[in-house]
Amino acid sequence: MNPVNTIKVPFVSFLPLEHELDAELRSAFERVYQKSWYIGGSEDEAFEKAFAAYCEADYCVGAGNGLDALLLALKALGIQGGDEVIVPSNTYIATALAVTYAGAQPVFAEPDIHTFNIDPDRMEELITDRTKAIMPVHLYGQPCDMDLIMEIAQKHGLYVIEDCAQAHGAVYKGKKIGTFGNAAGFSFYPGKNLGALGDAGAVVTNDIVLANKIRALGNYGSDYKYHHIYKGHNSRLDELQAAFLSVKLPYLDKVNNGRRKIAERYLEGIHNPEIILPHVIPNVEPVWHIFAVRCQRRDALEAFLQERGIITNKHYPIPMHLQQCYHDLGIKKGQLPIAEEISATELSLPMYYGMEEWQIEYVINCINQFGQSEKIFVSLEETE
């Protein structure tokens, strides 16, 4: 088959939601522009209050991006040089970089091959007298098993910083993620379920002392103007992005429910023995930031779908421990086989609010066709 030049199903599109909210987003811009106040004003304050309430947390502190949110939380908890922080071996590199920038060493724990999230049992084996914190990632919008993680953390006296960059609004046993540990970092990168129109992030916590310290650390270490109590950073949520996020936040549940319906269609409709569907643990409500499948012939599947105008992605093609920037950790290929297996077989299917019914059905039908012509050809050969 000749490649199809026209994209029939993009991997992601912001247009459906942005068209729906066009007037409100333009109004938010005008409101900020007319006030001529761009940092640390009423828009930031209003969004922080609203997002904390949405997360069922007491406090929210805006940050420049999701990586900074994690870094500020780590530094506020006193994580520093000589410390170790356990992170999943299967995640985006920002999780590990936050630990590195805090001066500590990331220790990679293998994931559960079925859920893609950190495996609590394998995690506990890595705890040493240098371990100070655990950073579970609710990867692809799937909640981690927080009961087990919190039990292990309490047993060993460890901090827990949740990485919620892909899981805005996900629920674990009736409780919003981001409220189990000492703090949680969120990213509002444009592609997230709750995305800004640029970079932005936030930390949520129930600890007012921690919230105040995070706010000061993100404002050059200053608790009030020209008074610096910490060696801080410049990482604040600006007024314009806060205003855009305030427009989008009331629609987040609608967006998440739309993604859940697409995921349900994929889970019910994909029936190809070569495709391993994601597994959801009991008593959780994922938000399906990514719909990740696995296939031993991943690259062939990717090419097959692309030829038919379906754009996919890989999360993530090179595991963190094999990235050149972490060669200094001395982890060799084969030492974290589960993360490597996921990196070699994972493929992310199109998933976004506003996907049309025919697009969902088209993706399902194409995936179910993958490999079928080859089987027919083999069958015909056998009958000759």
GROMACS .gro file of N, CA, C and O in nm, residues 246-323:
model
  312
  246SER      N    1  -0.774   2.898   3.417
  246SER     CA    2  -0.901   2.919   3.487
  246SER      C    3  -1.020   2.901   3.394
  246SER      O    4  -1.127   2.857   3.437
  247VAL      N    5  -1.001   2.934   3.265
  247VAL     CA    6  -1.106   2.909   3.167
  247VAL      C    7  -1.124   2.759   3.145
  247VAL      O    8  -1.237   2.709   3.139
  248LYS      N    9  -1.014   2.687   3.136
  248LYS     CA   10  -1.020   2.545   3.101
  248LYS      C   11  -1.059   2.455   3.218
  248LYS      O   12  -1.116   2.347   3.198
  249LEU      N   13  -1.024   2.494   3.341
  249LEU     CA   14  -1.045   2.406   3.456
  249LEU      C   15  -1.190   2.359   3.471
  249LEU      O   16  -1.213   2.240   3.496
  250PRO      N   17  -1.291   2.444   3.456
  250PRO     CA   18  -1.429   2.395   3.470
  250PRO      C   19  -1.469   2.290   3.367
  250PRO      O   20  -1.570   2.221   3.385
  251TYR      N   21  -1.393   2.279   3.259
  251TYR     CA   22  -1.422   2.182   3.154
  251TYR      C   23  -1.339   2.055   3.168
  251TYR      O   24  -1.352   1.964   3.086
  252LEU      N   25  -1.252   2.047   3.269
  252LEU     CA   26  -1.160   1.935   3.280
  252LEU      C   27  -1.232   1.802   3.296
  252LEU      O   28  -1.195   1.703   3.232
  253ASP      N   29  -1.335   1.796   3.377
  253ASP     CA   30  -1.408   1.670   3.393
  253ASP      C   31  -1.473   1.628   3.262
  253ASP      O   32  -1.477   1.508   3.229
  254LYS      N   33  -1.525   1.723   3.187
  254LYS     CA   34  -1.583   1.692   3.057
  254LYS      C   35  -1.477   1.637   2.963
  254LYS      O   36  -1.501   1.538   2.891
  255VAL      N   37  -1.359   1.699   2.963
  255VAL     CA   38  -1.248   1.652   2.880
  255VAL      C   39  -1.209   1.510   2.921
  255VAL      O   40  -1.191   1.422   2.836
  256ASN      N   41  -1.194   1.487   3.051
  256ASN     CA   42  -1.154   1.355   3.099
  256ASN      C   43  -1.259   1.249   3.067
  256ASN      O   44  -1.225   1.136   3.029
  257ASN      N   45  -1.386   1.285   3.080
  257ASN     CA   46  -1.492   1.189   3.048
  257ASN      C   47  -1.492   1.156   2.900
  257ASN      O   48  -1.517   1.041   2.860
  258GLY      N   49  -1.463   1.254   2.816
  258GLY     CA   50  -1.452   1.228   2.673
  258GLY      C   51  -1.340   1.132   2.642
  258GLY      O   52  -1.354   1.041   2.558
  259ARG      N   53  -1.228   1.147   2.710
  259ARG     CA   54  -1.114   1.057   2.690
  259ARG      C   55  -1.148   0.916   2.741
  259ARG      O   56  -1.106   0.815   2.682
  260ARG      N   57  -1.221   0.910   2.851
  260ARG     CA   58  -1.260   0.778   2.904
  260ARG      C   59  -1.348   0.702   2.804
  260ARG      O   60  -1.335   0.580   2.789
  261LYS      N   61  -1.436   0.773   2.738
  261LYS     CA   62  -1.524   0.708   2.641
  261LYS      C   63  -1.444   0.653   2.523
  261LYS      O   64  -1.473   0.544   2.472
  262ILE      N   65  -1.344   0.728   2.481
  262ILE     CA   66  -1.257   0.679   2.372
  262ILE      C   67  -1.182   0.554   2.419
  262ILE      O   68  -1.173   0.455   2.347
  263ALA      N   69  -1.128   0.560   2.542
  263ALA     CA   70  -1.055   0.444   2.596
  263ALA      C   71  -1.146   0.322   2.606
  263ALA      O   72  -1.104   0.210   2.576
  264GLU      N   73  -1.270   0.343   2.648
  264GLU     CA   74  -1.364   0.231   2.657
  264GLU      C   75  -1.387   0.169   2.520
  264GLU      O   76  -1.394   0.046   2.507
  265ARG      N   77  -1.399   0.252   2.418
  265ARG     CA   78  -1.418   0.200   2.282
  265ARG      C   79  -1.296   0.119   2.238
  265ARG      O   80  -1.310   0.012   2.178
  266TYR      N   81  -1.176   0.170   2.267
  266TYR     CA   82  -1.054   0.097   2.232
  266TYR      C   83  -1.050  -0.038   2.305
  266TYR      O   84  -1.020  -0.142   2.246
  267LEU      N   85  -1.078  -0.035   2.434
  267LEU     CA   86  -1.069  -0.156   2.515
  267LEU      C   87  -1.171  -0.261   2.470
  267LEU      O   88  -1.143  -0.381   2.472
  268GLU      N   89  -1.288  -0.215   2.431
  268GLU     CA   90  -1.393  -0.308   2.388
  268GLU      C   91  -1.375  -0.353   2.243
  268GLU      O   92  -1.411  -0.466   2.209
  269GLY      N   93  -1.319  -0.264   2.159
  269GLY     CA   94  -1.319  -0.292   2.017
  269GLY      C   95  -1.193  -0.355   1.961
  269GLY      O   96  -1.197  -0.421   1.856
  270ILE      N   97  -1.080  -0.338   2.028
  270ILE     CA   98  -0.954  -0.393   1.975
  270ILE      C   99  -0.943  -0.541   2.013
  270ILE      O  100  -0.939  -0.576   2.130
  271HIS      N  101  -0.940  -0.625   1.911
  271HIS     CA  102  -0.934  -0.770   1.933
  271HIS      C  103  -0.829  -0.832   1.841
  271HIS      O  104  -0.858  -0.918   1.758
  272ASN      N  105  -0.708  -0.787   1.856
  272ASN     CA  106  -0.599  -0.840   1.777
  272ASN      C  107  -0.503  -0.909   1.874
  272ASN      O  108  -0.453  -0.846   1.967
  273PRO      N  109  -0.476  -1.039   1.854
  273PRO     CA  110  -0.390  -1.112   1.949
  273PRO      C  111  -0.249  -1.056   1.960
  273PRO      O  112  -0.179  -1.085   2.057
  274GLU      N  113  -0.206  -0.976   1.863
  274GLU     CA  114  -0.072  -0.916   1.871
  274GLU      C  115  -0.069  -0.791   1.960
  274GLU      O  116   0.038  -0.743   1.994
  275ILE      N  117  -0.185  -0.741   1.996
  275ILE     CA  118  -0.194  -0.615   2.070
  275ILE      C  119  -0.224  -0.644   2.217
  275ILE      O  120  -0.323  -0.711   2.250
  276ILE      N  121  -0.138  -0.593   2.306
  276ILE     CA  122  -0.159  -0.605   2.450
  276ILE      C  123  -0.218  -0.474   2.500
  276ILE      O  124  -0.153  -0.368   2.492
  277LEU      N  125  -0.340  -0.479   2.549
  277LEU     CA  126  -0.410  -0.359   2.594
  277LEU      C  127  -0.367  -0.321   2.735
  277LEU      O  128  -0.322  -0.406   2.813
  278PRO      N  129  -0.381  -0.194   2.773
  278PRO     CA  130  -0.344  -0.153   2.909
  278PRO      C  131  -0.435  -0.215   3.014
  278PRO      O  132  -0.554  -0.239   2.988
  279HIS      N  133  -0.378  -0.241   3.130
  279HIS     CA  134  -0.452  -0.299   3.242
  279HIS      C  135  -0.479  -0.190   3.346
  279HIS      O  136  -0.391  -0.112   3.381
  280VAL      N  137  -0.602  -0.186   3.394
  280VAL     CA  138  -0.641  -0.088   3.496
  280VAL      C  139  -0.664  -0.162   3.627
  280VAL      O  140  -0.742  -0.257   3.633
  281ILE      N  141  -0.597  -0.117   3.734
  281ILE     CA  142  -0.615  -0.181   3.864
  281ILE      C  143  -0.754  -0.148   3.917
  281ILE      O  144  -0.816  -0.049   3.877
  282PRO      N  145  -0.807  -0.228   4.012
  282PRO     CA  146  -0.942  -0.204   4.064
  282PRO      C  147  -0.953  -0.071   4.140
  282PRO      O  148  -0.855  -0.020   4.194
  283ASN      N  149  -1.073  -0.018   4.141
  283ASN     CA  150  -1.109   0.099   4.223
  283ASN      C  151  -1.034   0.225   4.186
  283ASN      O  152  -1.002   0.307   4.272
  284VAL      N  153  -1.006   0.244   4.057
  284VAL     CA  154  -0.944   0.368   4.012
  284VAL      C  155  -1.021   0.423   3.892
  284VAL      O  156  -1.093   0.350   3.824
  285GLU      N  157  -1.004   0.552   3.869
  285GLU     CA  158  -1.061   0.618   3.752
  285GLU      C  159  -0.948   0.687   3.676
  285GLU      O  160  -0.909   0.799   3.712
  286PRO      N  161  -0.893   0.621   3.574
  286PRO     CA  162  -0.786   0.685   3.496
  286PRO      C  163  -0.843   0.801   3.414
  286PRO      O  164  -0.964   0.809   3.390
  287VAL      N  165  -0.754   0.890   3.371
  287VAL     CA  166  -0.798   1.000   3.284
  287VAL      C  167  -0.740   0.987   3.143
  287VAL      O  168  -0.761   1.075   3.060
  288TRP      N  169  -0.665   0.881   3.117
  288TRP     CA  170  -0.622   0.843   2.983
  288TRP      C  171  -0.554   0.958   2.908
  288TRP      O  172  -0.592   0.994   2.797
  289HIS      N  173  -0.452   1.014   2.973
  289HIS     CA  174  -0.369   1.111   2.901
  289HIS      C  175  -0.306   1.044   2.779
  289HIS      O  176  -0.296   1.105   2.672
  290ILE      N  177  -0.265   0.921   2.795
  290ILE     CA  178  -0.209   0.839   2.687
  290ILE      C  179  -0.281   0.705   2.687
  290ILE      O  180  -0.304   0.647   2.793
  291PHE      N  181  -0.317   0.655   2.569
  291PHE     CA  182  -0.368   0.518   2.559
  291PHE      C  183  -0.255   0.434   2.501
  291PHE      O  184  -0.226   0.437   2.381
  292ALA      N  185  -0.186   0.361   2.590
  292ALA     CA  186  -0.065   0.289   2.553
  292ALA      C  187  -0.094   0.140   2.534
  292ALA      O  188  -0.145   0.074   2.625
  293VAL      N  189  -0.062   0.089   2.417
  293VAL     CA  190  -0.069  -0.055   2.393
  293VAL      C  191   0.072  -0.108   2.376
  293VAL      O  192   0.167  -0.031   2.360
  294ARG      N  193   0.085  -0.239   2.380
  294ARG     CA  194   0.214  -0.301   2.354
  294ARG      C  195   0.202  -0.401   2.241
  294ARG      O  196   0.098  -0.465   2.224
  295CYS      N  197   0.310  -0.410   2.163
  295CYS     CA  198   0.312  -0.503   2.050
  295CYS      C  199   0.457  -0.541   2.025
  295CYS      O  200   0.545  -0.454   2.019
  296GLN      N  201   0.484  -0.670   2.010
  296GLN     CA  202   0.620  -0.715   1.986
  296GLN      C  203   0.671  -0.665   1.851
  296GLN      O  204   0.792  -0.651   1.832
  297ARG      N  205   0.581  -0.639   1.761
  297ARG     CA  206   0.620  -0.582   1.631
  297ARG      C  207   0.577  -0.435   1.627
  297ARG      O  208   0.511  -0.391   1.533
  298ARG      N  209   0.617  -0.362   1.729
  298ARG     CA  210   0.572  -0.224   1.746
  298ARG      C  211   0.602  -0.136   1.625
  298ARG      O  212   0.516  -0.061   1.578
  299ASP      N  213   0.724  -0.144   1.573
  299ASP     CA  214   0.762  -0.058   1.462
  299ASP      C  215   0.682  -0.090   1.336
  299ASP      O  216   0.645   0.000   1.259
  300ALA      N  217   0.654  -0.216   1.316
  300ALA     CA  218   0.572  -0.256   1.201
  300ALA      C  219   0.429  -0.205   1.219
  300ALA      O  220   0.366  -0.159   1.123
  301LEU      N  221   0.378  -0.213   1.340
  301LEU     CA  222   0.243  -0.161   1.369
  301LEU      C  223   0.238  -0.011   1.346
  301LEU      O  224   0.144   0.042   1.286
  302GLU      N  225   0.341   0.058   1.393
  302GLU     CA  226   0.348   0.203   1.375
  302GLU      C  227   0.344   0.239   1.226
  302GLU      O  228   0.270   0.329   1.184
  303ALA      N  229   0.424   0.169   1.146
  303ALA     CA  230   0.430   0.196   1.002
  303ALA      C  231   0.297   0.161   0.935
  303ALA      O  232   0.250   0.235   0.846
  304PHE      N  233   0.238   0.051   0.976
  304PHE     CA  234   0.109   0.006   0.921
  304PHE      C  235   0.002   0.114   0.941
  304PHE      O  236  -0.074   0.147   0.850
  305LEU      N  237  -0.003   0.169   1.062
  305LEU     CA  238  -0.103   0.271   1.093
  305LEU      C  239  -0.073   0.402   1.021
  305LEU      O  240  -0.164   0.468   0.971
  306GLN      N  241   0.055   0.437   1.015
  306GLN     CA  242   0.092   0.562   0.949
  306GLN      C  243   0.055   0.558   0.801
  306GLN      O  244   0.011   0.658   0.743
  307GLU      N  245   0.074   0.443   0.738
  307GLU     CA  246   0.036   0.428   0.597
  307GLU      C  247  -0.112   0.453   0.575
  307GLU      O  248  -0.154   0.493   0.466
  308ARG      N  249  -0.190   0.432   0.679
  308ARG     CA  250  -0.335   0.451   0.671
  308ARG      C  251  -0.380   0.583   0.730
  308ARG      O  252  -0.499   0.603   0.756
  309GLY      N  253  -0.283   0.672   0.752
  309GLY     CA  254  -0.317   0.807   0.795
  309GLY      C  255  -0.342   0.822   0.944
  309GLY      O  256  -0.401   0.921   0.987
  310ILE      N  257  -0.298   0.724   1.023
  310ILE     CA  258  -0.315   0.729   1.169
  310ILE      C  259  -0.180   0.758   1.232
  310ILE      O  260  -0.085   0.682   1.216
  311ILE      N  261  -0.172   0.868   1.306
  311ILE     CA  262  -0.046   0.910   1.367
  311ILE      C  263  -0.040   0.860   1.512
  311ILE      O  264  -0.134   0.879   1.589
  312THR      N  265   0.070   0.795   1.545
  312THR     CA  266   0.092   0.742   1.679
  312THR      C  267   0.218   0.804   1.739
  312THR      O  268   0.285   0.884   1.676
  313ASN      N  269   0.250   0.762   1.859
  313ASN     CA  270   0.370   0.811   1.926
  313ASN      C  271   0.426   0.701   2.014
  313ASN      O  272   0.359   0.598   2.034
  314LYS      N  273   0.544   0.720   2.066
  314LYS     CA  274   0.607   0.620   2.154
  314LYS      C  275   0.644   0.686   2.287
  314LYS      O  276   0.716   0.786   2.287
  315HIS      N  277   0.596   0.631   2.396
  315HIS     CA  278   0.625   0.686   2.529
  315HIS      C  279   0.683   0.574   2.619
  315HIS      O  280   0.609   0.506   2.688
  316TYR      N  281   0.817   0.556   2.616
  316TYR     CA  282   0.920   0.642   2.558
  316TYR      C  283   1.020   0.549   2.492
  316TYR      O  284   1.050   0.442   2.545
  317PRO      N  285   1.074   0.587   2.373
  317PRO     CA  286   1.154   0.492   2.294
  317PRO      C  287   1.290   0.460   2.353
  317PRO      O  288   1.347   0.355   2.321
  318ILE      N  289   1.344   0.548   2.438
  318ILE     CA  290   1.471   0.520   2.506
  318ILE      C  291   1.448   0.534   2.656
  318ILE      O  292   1.413   0.642   2.704
  319PRO      N  293   1.465   0.426   2.733
  319PRO     CA  294   1.444   0.437   2.878
  319PRO      C  295   1.545   0.531   2.942
  319PRO      O  296   1.656   0.551   2.889
  320MET      N  297   1.507   0.589   3.054
  320MET     CA  298   1.592   0.692   3.116
  320MET      C  299   1.733   0.645   3.144
  320MET      O  300   1.829   0.718   3.123
  321HIS      N  301   1.746   0.523   3.195
  321HIS     CA  302   1.879   0.478   3.237
  321HIS      C  303   1.973   0.456   3.119
  321HIS      O  304   2.094   0.443   3.138
  322LEU      N  305   1.919   0.453   2.997
  322LEU     CA  306   2.004   0.438   2.878
  322LEU      C  307   2.022   0.569   2.803
  322LEU      O  308   2.087   0.572   2.698
  323GLN      N  309   1.965   0.677   2.855
  323GLN     CA  310   1.987   0.808   2.796
  323GLN      C  311   2.132   0.851   2.822
  323GLN      O  312   2.188   0.825   2.929
   0.00000   0.00000   0.00000
